[in-house]
Coordinates of C-alpha atoms in Angstrom, one line a residue:
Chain A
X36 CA 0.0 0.0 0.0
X37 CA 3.1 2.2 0.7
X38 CA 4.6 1.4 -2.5
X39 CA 1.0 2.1 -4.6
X40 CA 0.8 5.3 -2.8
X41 CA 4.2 5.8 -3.6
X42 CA 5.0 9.3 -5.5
X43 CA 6.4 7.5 -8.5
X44 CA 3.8 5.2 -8.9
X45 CA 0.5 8.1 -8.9
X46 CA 1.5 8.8 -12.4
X47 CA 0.5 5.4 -13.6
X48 CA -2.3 4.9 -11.4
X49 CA -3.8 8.2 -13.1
X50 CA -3.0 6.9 -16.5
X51 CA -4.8 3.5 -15.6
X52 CA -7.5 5.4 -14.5
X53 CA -7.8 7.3 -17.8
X54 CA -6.9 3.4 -19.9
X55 CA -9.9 2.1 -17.9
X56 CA -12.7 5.6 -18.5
X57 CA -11.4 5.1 -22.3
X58 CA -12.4 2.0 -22.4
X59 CA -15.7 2.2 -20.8
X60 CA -16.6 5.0 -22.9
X61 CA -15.7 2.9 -26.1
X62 CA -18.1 -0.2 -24.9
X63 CA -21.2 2.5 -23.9
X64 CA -20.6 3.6 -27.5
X65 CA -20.3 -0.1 -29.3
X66 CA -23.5 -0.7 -27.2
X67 CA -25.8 2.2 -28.3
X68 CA -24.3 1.1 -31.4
X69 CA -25.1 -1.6 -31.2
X70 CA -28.8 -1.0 -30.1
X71 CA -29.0 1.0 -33.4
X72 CA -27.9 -1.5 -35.9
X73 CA -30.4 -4.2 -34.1
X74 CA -33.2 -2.1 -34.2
X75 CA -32.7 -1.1 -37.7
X76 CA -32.2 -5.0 -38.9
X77 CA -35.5 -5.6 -36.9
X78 CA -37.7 -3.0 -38.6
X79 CA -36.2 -4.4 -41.8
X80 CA -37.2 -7.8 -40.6
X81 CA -40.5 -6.6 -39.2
X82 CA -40.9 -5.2 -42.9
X83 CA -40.0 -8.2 -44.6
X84 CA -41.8 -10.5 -42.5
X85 CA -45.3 -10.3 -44.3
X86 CA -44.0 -10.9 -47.4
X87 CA -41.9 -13.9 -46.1
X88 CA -44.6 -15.4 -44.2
X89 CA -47.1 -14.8 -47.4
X90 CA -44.2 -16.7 -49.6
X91 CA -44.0 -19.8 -47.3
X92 CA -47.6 -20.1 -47.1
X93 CA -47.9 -20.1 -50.8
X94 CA -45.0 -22.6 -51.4
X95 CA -46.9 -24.7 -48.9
X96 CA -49.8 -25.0 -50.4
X97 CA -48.6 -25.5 -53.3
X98 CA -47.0 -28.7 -52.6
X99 CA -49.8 -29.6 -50.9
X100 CA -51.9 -29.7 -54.1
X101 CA -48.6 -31.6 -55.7
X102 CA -48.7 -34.2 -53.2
X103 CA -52.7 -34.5 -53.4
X104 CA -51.8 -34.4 -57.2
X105 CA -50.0 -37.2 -57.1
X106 CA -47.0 -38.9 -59.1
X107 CA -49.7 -41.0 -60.6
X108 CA -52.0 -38.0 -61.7
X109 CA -49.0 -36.4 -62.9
X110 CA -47.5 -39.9 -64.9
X111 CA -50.9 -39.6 -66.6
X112 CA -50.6 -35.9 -68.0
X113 CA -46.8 -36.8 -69.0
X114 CA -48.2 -39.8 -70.9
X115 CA -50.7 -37.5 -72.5
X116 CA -48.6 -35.3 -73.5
X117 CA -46.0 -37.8 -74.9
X118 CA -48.9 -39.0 -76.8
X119 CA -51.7 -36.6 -78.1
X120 CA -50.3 -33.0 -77.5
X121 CA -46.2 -33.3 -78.2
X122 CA -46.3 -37.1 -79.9
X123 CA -42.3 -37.8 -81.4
X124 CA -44.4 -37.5 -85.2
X125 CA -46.9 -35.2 -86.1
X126 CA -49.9 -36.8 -86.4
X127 CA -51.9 -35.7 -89.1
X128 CA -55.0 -38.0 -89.0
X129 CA -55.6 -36.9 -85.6
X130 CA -55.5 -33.2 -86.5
X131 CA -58.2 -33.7 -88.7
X132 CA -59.7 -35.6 -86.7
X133 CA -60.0 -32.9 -84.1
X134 CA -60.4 -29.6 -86.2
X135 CA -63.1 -31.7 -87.8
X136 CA -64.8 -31.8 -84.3
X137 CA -64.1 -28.8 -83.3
X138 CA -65.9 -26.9 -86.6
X139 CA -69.1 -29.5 -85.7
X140 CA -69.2 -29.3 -82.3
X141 CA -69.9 -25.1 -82.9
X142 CA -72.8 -24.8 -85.0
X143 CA -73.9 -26.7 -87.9
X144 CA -71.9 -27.1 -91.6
X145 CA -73.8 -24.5 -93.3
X146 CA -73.2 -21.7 -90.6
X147 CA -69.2 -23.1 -90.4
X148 CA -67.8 -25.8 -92.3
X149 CA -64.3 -27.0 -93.3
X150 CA -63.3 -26.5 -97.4
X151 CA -59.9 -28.0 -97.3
X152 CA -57.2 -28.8 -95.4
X153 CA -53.8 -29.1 -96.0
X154 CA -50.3 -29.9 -94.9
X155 CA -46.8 -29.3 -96.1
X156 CA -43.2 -31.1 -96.0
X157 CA -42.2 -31.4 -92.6
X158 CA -39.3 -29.8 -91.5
X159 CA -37.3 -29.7 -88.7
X160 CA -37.0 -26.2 -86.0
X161 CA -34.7 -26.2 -83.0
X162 CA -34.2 -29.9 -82.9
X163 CA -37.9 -30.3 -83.1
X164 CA -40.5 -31.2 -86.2
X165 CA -43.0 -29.1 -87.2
X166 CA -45.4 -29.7 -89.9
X167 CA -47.2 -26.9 -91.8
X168 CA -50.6 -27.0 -92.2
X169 CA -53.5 -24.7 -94.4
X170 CA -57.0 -24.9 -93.1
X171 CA -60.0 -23.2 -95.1
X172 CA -63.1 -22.5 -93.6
X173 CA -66.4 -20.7 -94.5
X174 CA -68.2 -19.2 -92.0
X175 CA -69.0 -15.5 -90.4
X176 CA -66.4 -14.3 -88.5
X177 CA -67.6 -14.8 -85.1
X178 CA -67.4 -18.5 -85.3
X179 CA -64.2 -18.7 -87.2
X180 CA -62.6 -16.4 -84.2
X181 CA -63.3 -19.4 -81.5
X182 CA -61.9 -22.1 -84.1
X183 CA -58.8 -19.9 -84.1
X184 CA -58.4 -19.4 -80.4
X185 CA -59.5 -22.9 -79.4
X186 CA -56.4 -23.7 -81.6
X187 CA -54.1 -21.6 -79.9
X188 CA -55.2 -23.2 -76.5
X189 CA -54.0 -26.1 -77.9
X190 CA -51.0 -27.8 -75.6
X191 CA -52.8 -26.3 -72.3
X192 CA -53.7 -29.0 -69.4
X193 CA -54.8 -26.8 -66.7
X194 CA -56.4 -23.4 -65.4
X195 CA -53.0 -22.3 -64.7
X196 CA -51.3 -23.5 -68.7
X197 CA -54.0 -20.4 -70.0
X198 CA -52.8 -17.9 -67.1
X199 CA -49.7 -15.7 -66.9
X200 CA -47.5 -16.6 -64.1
X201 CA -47.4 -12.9 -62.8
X202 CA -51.6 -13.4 -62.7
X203 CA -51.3 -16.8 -61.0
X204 CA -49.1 -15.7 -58.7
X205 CA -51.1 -12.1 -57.6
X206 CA -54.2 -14.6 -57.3
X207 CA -52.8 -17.0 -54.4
X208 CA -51.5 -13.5 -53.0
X209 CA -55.2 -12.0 -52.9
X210 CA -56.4 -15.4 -51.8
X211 CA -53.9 -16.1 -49.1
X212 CA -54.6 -12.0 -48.1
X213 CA -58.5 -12.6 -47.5
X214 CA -58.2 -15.8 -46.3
X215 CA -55.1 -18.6 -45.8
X216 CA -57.4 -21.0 -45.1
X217 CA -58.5 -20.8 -48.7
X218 CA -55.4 -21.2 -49.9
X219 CA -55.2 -24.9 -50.8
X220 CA -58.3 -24.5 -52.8
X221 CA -56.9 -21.9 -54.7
X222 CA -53.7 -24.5 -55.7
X223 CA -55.8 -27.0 -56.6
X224 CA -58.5 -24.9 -58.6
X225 CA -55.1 -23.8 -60.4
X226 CA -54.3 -27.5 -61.0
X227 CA -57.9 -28.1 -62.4
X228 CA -57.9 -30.3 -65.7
X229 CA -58.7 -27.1 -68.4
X230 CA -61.4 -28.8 -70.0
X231 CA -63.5 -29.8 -67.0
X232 CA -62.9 -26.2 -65.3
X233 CA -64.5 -25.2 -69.3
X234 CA -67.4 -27.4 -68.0
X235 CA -68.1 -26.3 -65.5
X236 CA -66.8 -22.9 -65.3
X237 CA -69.2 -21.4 -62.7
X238 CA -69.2 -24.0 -60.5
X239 CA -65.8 -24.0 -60.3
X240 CA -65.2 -20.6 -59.2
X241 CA -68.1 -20.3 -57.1
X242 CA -65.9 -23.2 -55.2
X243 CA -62.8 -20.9 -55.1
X244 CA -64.3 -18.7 -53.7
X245 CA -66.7 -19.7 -51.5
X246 CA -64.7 -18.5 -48.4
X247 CA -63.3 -15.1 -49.3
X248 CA -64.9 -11.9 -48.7
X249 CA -67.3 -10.3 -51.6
X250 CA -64.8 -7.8 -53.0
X251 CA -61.9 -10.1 -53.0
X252 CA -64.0 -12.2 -54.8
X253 CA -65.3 -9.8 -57.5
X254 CA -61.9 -8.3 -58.0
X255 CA -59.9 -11.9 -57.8
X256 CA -62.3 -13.8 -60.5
X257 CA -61.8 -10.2 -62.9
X258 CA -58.6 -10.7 -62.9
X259 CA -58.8 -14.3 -63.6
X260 CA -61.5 -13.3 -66.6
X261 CA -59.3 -10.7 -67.6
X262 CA -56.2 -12.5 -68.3
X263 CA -57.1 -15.7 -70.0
X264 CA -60.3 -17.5 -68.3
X265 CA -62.6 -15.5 -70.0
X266 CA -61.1 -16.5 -73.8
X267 CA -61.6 -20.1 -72.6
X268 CA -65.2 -19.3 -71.9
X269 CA -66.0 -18.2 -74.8
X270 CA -63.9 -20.4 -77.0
X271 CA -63.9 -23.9 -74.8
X272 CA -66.3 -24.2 -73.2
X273 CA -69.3 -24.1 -76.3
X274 CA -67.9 -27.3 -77.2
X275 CA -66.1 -28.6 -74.1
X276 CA -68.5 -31.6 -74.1
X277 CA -68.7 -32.7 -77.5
X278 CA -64.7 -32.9 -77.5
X279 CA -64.8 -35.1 -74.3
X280 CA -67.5 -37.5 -76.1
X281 CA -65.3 -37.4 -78.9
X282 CA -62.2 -38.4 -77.6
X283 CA -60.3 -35.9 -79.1
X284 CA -59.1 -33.7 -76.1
X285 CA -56.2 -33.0 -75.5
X286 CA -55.5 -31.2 -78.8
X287 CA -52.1 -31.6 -80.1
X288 CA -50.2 -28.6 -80.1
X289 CA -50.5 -26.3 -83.0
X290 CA -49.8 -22.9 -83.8
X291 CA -51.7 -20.0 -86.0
X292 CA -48.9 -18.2 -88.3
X293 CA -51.3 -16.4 -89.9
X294 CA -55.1 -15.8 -90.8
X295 CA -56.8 -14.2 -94.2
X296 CA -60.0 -13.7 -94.6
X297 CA -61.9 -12.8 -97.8
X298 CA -66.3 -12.4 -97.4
X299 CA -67.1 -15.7 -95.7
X300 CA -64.1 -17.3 -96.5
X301 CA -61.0 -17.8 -94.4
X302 CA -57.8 -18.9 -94.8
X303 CA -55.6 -20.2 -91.9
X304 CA -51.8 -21.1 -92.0
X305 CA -50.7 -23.0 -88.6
X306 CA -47.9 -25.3 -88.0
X307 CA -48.7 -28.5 -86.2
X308 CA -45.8 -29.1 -83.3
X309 CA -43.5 -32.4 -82.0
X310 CA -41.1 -33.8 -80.3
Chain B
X201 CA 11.2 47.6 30.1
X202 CA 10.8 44.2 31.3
X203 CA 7.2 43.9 31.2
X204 CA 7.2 40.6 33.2
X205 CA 8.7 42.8 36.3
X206 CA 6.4 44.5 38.4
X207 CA 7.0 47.5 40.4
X208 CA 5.7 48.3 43.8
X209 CA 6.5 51.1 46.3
X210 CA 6.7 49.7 50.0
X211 CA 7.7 52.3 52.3
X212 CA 9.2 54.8 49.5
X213 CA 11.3 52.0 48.2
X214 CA 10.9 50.5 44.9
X215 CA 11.2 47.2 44.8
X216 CA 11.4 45.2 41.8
X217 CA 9.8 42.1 42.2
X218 CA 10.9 39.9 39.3
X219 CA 7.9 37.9 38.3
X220 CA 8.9 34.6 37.0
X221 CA 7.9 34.5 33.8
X222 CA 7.3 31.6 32.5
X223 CA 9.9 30.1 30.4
X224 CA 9.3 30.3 27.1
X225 CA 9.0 26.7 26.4
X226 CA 10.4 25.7 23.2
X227 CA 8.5 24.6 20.6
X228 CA 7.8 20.4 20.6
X229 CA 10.3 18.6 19.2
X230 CA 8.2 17.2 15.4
X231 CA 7.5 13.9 15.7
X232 CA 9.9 11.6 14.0
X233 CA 8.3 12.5 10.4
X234 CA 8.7 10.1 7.2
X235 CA 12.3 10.3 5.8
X236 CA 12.3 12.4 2.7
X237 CA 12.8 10.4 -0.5
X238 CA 14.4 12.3 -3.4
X239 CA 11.0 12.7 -5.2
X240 CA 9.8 16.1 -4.8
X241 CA 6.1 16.5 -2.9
X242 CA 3.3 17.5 -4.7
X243 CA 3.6 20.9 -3.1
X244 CA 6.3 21.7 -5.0
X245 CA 5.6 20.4 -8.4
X246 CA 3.5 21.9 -11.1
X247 CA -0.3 22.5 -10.3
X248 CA -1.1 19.9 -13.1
X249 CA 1.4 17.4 -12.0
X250 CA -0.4 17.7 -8.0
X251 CA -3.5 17.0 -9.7
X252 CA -2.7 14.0 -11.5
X253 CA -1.0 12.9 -8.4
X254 CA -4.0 13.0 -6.1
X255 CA -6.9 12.0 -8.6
X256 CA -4.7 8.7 -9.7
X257 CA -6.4 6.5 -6.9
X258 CA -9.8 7.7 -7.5
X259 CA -9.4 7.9 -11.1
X260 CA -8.4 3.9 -11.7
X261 CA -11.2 3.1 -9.2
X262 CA -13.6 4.9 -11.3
X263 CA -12.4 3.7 -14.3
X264 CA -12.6 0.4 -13.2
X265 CA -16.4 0.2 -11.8
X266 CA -17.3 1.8 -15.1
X267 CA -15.5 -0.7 -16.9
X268 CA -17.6 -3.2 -14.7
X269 CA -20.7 -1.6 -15.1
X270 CA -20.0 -1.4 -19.0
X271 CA -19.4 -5.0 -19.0
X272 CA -22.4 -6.1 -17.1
X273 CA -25.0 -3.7 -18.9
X274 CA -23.9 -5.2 -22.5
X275 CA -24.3 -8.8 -20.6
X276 CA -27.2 -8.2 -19.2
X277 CA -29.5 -6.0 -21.1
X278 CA -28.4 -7.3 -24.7
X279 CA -30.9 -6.0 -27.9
X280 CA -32.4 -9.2 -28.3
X281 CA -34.6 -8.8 -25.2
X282 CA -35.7 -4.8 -26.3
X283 CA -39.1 -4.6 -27.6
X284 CA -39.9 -2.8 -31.1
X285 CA -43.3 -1.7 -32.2
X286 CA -43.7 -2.7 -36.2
X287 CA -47.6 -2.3 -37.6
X288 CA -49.2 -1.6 -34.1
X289 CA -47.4 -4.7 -32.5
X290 CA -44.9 -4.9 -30.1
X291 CA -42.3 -7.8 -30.1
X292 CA -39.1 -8.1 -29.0
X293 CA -36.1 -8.2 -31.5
X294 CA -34.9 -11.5 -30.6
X295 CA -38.0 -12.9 -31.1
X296 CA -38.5 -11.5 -34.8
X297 CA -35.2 -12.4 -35.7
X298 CA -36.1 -15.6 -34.8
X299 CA -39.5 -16.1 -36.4
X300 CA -37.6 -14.8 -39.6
X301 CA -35.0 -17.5 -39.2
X302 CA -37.8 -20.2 -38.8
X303 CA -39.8 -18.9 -41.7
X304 CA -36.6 -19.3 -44.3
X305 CA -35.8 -22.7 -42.5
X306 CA -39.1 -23.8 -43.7
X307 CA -39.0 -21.8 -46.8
X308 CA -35.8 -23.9 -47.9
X309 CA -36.9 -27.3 -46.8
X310 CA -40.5 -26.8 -48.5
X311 CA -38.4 -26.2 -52.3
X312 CA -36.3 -29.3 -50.9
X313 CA -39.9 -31.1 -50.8
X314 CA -40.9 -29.4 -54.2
X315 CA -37.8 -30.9 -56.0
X316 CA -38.1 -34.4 -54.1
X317 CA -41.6 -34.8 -55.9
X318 CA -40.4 -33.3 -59.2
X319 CA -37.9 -35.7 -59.6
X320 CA -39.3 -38.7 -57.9
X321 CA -41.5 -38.3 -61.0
X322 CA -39.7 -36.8 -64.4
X323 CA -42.1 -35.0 -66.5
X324 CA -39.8 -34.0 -69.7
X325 CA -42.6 -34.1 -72.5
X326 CA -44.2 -31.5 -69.8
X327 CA -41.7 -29.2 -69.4
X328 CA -41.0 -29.0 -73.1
X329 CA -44.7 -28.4 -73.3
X330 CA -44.5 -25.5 -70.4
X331 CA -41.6 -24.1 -72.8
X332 CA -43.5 -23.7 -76.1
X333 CA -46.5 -22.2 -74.2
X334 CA -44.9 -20.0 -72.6
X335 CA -44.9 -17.4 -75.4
X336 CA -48.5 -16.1 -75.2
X337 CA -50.2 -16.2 -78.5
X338 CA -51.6 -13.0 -80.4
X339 CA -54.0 -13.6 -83.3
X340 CA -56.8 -15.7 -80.9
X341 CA -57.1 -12.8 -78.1
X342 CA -56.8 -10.1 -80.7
X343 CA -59.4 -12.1 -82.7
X344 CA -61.6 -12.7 -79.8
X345 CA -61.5 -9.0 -79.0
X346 CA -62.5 -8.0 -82.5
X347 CA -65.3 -10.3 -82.1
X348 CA -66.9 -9.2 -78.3
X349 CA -66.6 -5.7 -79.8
X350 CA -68.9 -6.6 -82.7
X351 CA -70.9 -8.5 -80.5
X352 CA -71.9 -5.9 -78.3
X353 CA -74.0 -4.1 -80.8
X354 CA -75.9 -7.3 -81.6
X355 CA -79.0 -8.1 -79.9
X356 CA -81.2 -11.3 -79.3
X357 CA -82.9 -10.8 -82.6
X358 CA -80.8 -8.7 -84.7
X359 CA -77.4 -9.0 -86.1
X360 CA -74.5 -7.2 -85.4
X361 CA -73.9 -3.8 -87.6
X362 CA -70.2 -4.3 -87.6
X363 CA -69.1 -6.2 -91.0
X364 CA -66.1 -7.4 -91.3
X365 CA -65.2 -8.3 -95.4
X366 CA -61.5 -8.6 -94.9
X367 CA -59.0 -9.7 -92.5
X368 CA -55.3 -10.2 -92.4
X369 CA -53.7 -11.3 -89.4
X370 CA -50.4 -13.1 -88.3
X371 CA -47.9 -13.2 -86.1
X372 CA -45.7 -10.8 -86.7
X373 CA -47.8 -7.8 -86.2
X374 CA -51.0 -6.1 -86.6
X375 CA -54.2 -7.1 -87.4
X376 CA -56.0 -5.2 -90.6
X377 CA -59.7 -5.4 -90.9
X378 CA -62.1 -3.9 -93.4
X379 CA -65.8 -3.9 -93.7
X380 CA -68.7 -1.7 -93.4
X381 CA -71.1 -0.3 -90.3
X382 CA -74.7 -1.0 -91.6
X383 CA -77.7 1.4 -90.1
X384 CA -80.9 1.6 -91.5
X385 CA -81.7 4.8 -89.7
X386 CA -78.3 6.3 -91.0
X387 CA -76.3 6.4 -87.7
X388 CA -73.5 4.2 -89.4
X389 CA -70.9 6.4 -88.4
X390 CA -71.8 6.4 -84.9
X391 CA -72.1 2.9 -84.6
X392 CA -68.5 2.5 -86.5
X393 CA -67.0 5.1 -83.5
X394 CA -68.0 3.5 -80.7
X395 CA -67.0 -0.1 -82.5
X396 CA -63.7 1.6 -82.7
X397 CA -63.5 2.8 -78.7
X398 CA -65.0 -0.4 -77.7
X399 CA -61.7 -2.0 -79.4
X400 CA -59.6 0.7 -77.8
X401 CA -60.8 -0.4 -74.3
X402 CA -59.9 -4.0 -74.8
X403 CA -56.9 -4.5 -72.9
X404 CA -55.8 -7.1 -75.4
X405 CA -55.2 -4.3 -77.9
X406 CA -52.9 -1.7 -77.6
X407 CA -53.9 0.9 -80.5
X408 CA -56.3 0.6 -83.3
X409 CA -55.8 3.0 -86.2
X410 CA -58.2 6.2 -86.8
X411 CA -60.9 4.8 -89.7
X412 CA -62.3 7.5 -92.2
X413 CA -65.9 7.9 -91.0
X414 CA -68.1 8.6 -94.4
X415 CA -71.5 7.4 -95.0
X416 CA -72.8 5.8 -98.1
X417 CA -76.0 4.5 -99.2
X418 CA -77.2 1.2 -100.3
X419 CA -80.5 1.4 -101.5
X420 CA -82.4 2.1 -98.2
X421 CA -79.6 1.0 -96.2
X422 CA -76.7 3.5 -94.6
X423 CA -73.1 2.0 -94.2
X424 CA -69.6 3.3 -93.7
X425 CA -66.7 1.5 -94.6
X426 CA -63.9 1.4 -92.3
X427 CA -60.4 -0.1 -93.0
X428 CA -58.6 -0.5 -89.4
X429 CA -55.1 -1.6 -88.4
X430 CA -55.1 -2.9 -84.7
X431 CA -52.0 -3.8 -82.5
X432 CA -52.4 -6.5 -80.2
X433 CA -51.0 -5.1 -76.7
X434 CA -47.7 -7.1 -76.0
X435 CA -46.4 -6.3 -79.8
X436 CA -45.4 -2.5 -78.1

């Protein structure tokens, strides 16, 4: 105690003293510091949180629907696929077969009706086959326009083939908004076979939306119209039944280059796809 | 004059009566003080120098409960257990950090899921398919625009005015339509503008081309002949 208090060693003790208030100072610092950058990371976490939670609740009910799905459900669309829509040779017998059915199952041969129908060499794009194809109809316009789009649905399995994935994805969002509970109905109405939804189209949606407010609702199914369901309406689902009695759903995949119409008579160039 | 004497006169004789003063006692010897070392006192240093002298002590104790303090506040009252108030809630930051963490947990082992069922079965005719119709097609919306338009004048028992003669349409770019808006009572021209803005409105067209209203006459019937050019919307 002598020696601390000794003259030569007060120096020291005062510079301790100033080491140790340095050093204080520097850890009250690092801790409001400290404070700062944690509370800023939790607001942006606070911020992010919605969209986070809204993302994993989506994801899950999407695989829910994959996993009610099923592999088999899904080994059956594959095989159709392989088969009728993107078969390794263009089948031409079939096509006829189907825009045949398609023309009758509208209105009758003297309101629509099929003059010829051709096909070209076939040739080969992107490591794929494609077969040109000239179909000539006679008919008023209005019924040639639903032949034309029911031929650029072509290759479309589900509600959610026709819809933009931007639209798909803001519909679960709305959906999972009014009601998470009514998510998984949502998935699977998106996974509904297209030409049963064409059916039934009211029924269906009625379904969807059984458990969401009114507004939600309204706005929801516009933008469902809006951005591809509607077309399907009008073009699919005139006929929807008389291509399920005659076997010829799915159609294979095709696609309209060009159309030319002249009075009653119209001229359409597509391109019939393969493997 | 020795003031410690007194004088007194006794019988006419002055006698000096010493008084005895008290010796002047000399001051106590100090007490056996603390050998001097060489170092000089803090008396005589600088005024600075004292300072730092006597606050050293206090100083370094300071300095170290401070330190203590320091070290037990960042222990004990970490950020984790302070509460923040996000959208009218109130939850501690530990505990949001957390929930985030969980959420991203699941988040990744829900895609793990996804891919576990997308290739327990492979669907490659599918995904080619996915591919091709990805590209959203033009002439059938356009077409099935054209054709609501139209419709809209029509009734349950009468036609609609809206004729279309001609049509060229492919991929590549606009559609061109001509034909003629029939009126009996000779508001063809009306009937062709409002065909026109009901095809603007459509939000699967992007522009339709300004038609040159006129109005003919067929027999007893009005018409106007129109030629348009219409865009489909994702060809901007």
């Amino acid at each position: 105690m002598t020696n601390l208090l000794s003259q030569r060693r007060l120096p020291l003790l005062f510079l301790l003293g100033c080491v140790l208030c340095a050093l204080a100072c520097a850890l009250l610092l690092l801790q409001v510091k400290m404070f700062a950058i944690e509370k800023d990371r939790a607001m942006a976490v606070g911020t992010r949180l919605p969209e986070v939670t809204s993302r994993v609740n989506l994801l899950s009910a999407m695989l829910e629907s994959e996993k009610a799905y099923g592999a088999d459900v899904l080994s059956s669309k594959e095989e159709q696929a392989a088969v009728y829509i993107l078969p390794s040779q263009p089948d031409t017998a079939r096509t006829v077969r189907v825009l045949q059915e398609i023309v009758r199952g509208f209105t009758t041969p003297d309101q629509l009706g099929i003059d010829k129908l051709t096909f070209g060499q076939p040739t080969v794009q992107n490591g794929r086959k494609e077969l040109a194809g000239t179909l000539v109809m006679h008919g008023d316009f209005s019924w040639v326009t639903r032949v034309i789009a029911l031929m650029e649905m072509s290759g479309r399995l589900s509600v959610s083939d026709v819809l933009p994935s931007a639209v798909t994805n803001d519909f679960l969002g709305r959906m999972e908004a009014a009601n998470p509970a009514s998510l998984g109905v949502a998935s699977k109405f998106l996974y509904m076979d297209l030409l049963a939804y064409s059916e039934h189209a009211d029924d269906a949606e009625t379904q969807v939306f059984a458990d969401v407010p009114i507004d939600t609702a309204a706005d929801a199914r516009t933008l469902l119209l809006q951005s591809g369901l509607a077309d399907v309406r009008r073009a699919l689902s005139p006929v929807a039944a008389h291509l399920r009695e005659q076997a010829v759903w799915p159609l294979p995949l095709m696609r309209v280059k060009s159309v030319t119409g002249k009075g009653n008579v119209w001229t359409v160039e597509f391109v019939l796809m393969s493997r | 004059m020795n003031t410690n004497s007194s004088e007194t006169a006794e019988g006419g004789l002055w006698q000096v009566h010493e008084d005895s003063a008290p010796a002047e006692q000399s001051q106590p010897s100090p007490v056996a003080s603390v050998p001097t070392s060489d170092a000089p006192s803090p008396d005589d240093m600088h005024p600075i120098l004292s300072a730092m002298h006597r606050l050293g002590l206090p100083l370094t104790i300071f300095g170290a409960i401070f330190c203590l303090l320091m070290v037990v506040v960042m222990v004990l009252l970490s950020p984790d257990r302070f509460p923040v108030t996000i959208g009218g809630d109130t939850v501690r930051i530990g505990t949001l950090l957390a929930q985030e963490n969980a959420l991203l947990t699941k988040e990744s082992m829900l895609m793990k899921q996804h891919q576990q069922i997308q290739s327990v079965t492979p669907t490659p005719v599918l995904h080619q398919l996915t591919a091709l119709t990805s590209v959203p097609s033009s002439i059938g919306p356009v077409l099935l625009a054209i054709e609501a338009a139209r419709a809209s004048f029509a009734s349950a028992n009468t036609p609609s005015p809206i004729r279309i003669e001609s049509m060229t349409a492919d991929t590549k770019g606009a559609v061109h339509i001509s034909g003629r808006a029939v009126d009996s009572d000779g508001r063809s021209m009306q009937i062709l503008a409002s065909f026109v803005d009901a095809l603007r409105s459509d939000r699967r067209i992007s522009a339709v081309s300004e038609p040159e209203y006129q109005t003919l006459a067929d027999g007893t019937t009005h018409y106007s002949p129109y030629a348009l050019t219409i865009t489909p919307a994702h060809h901007d």
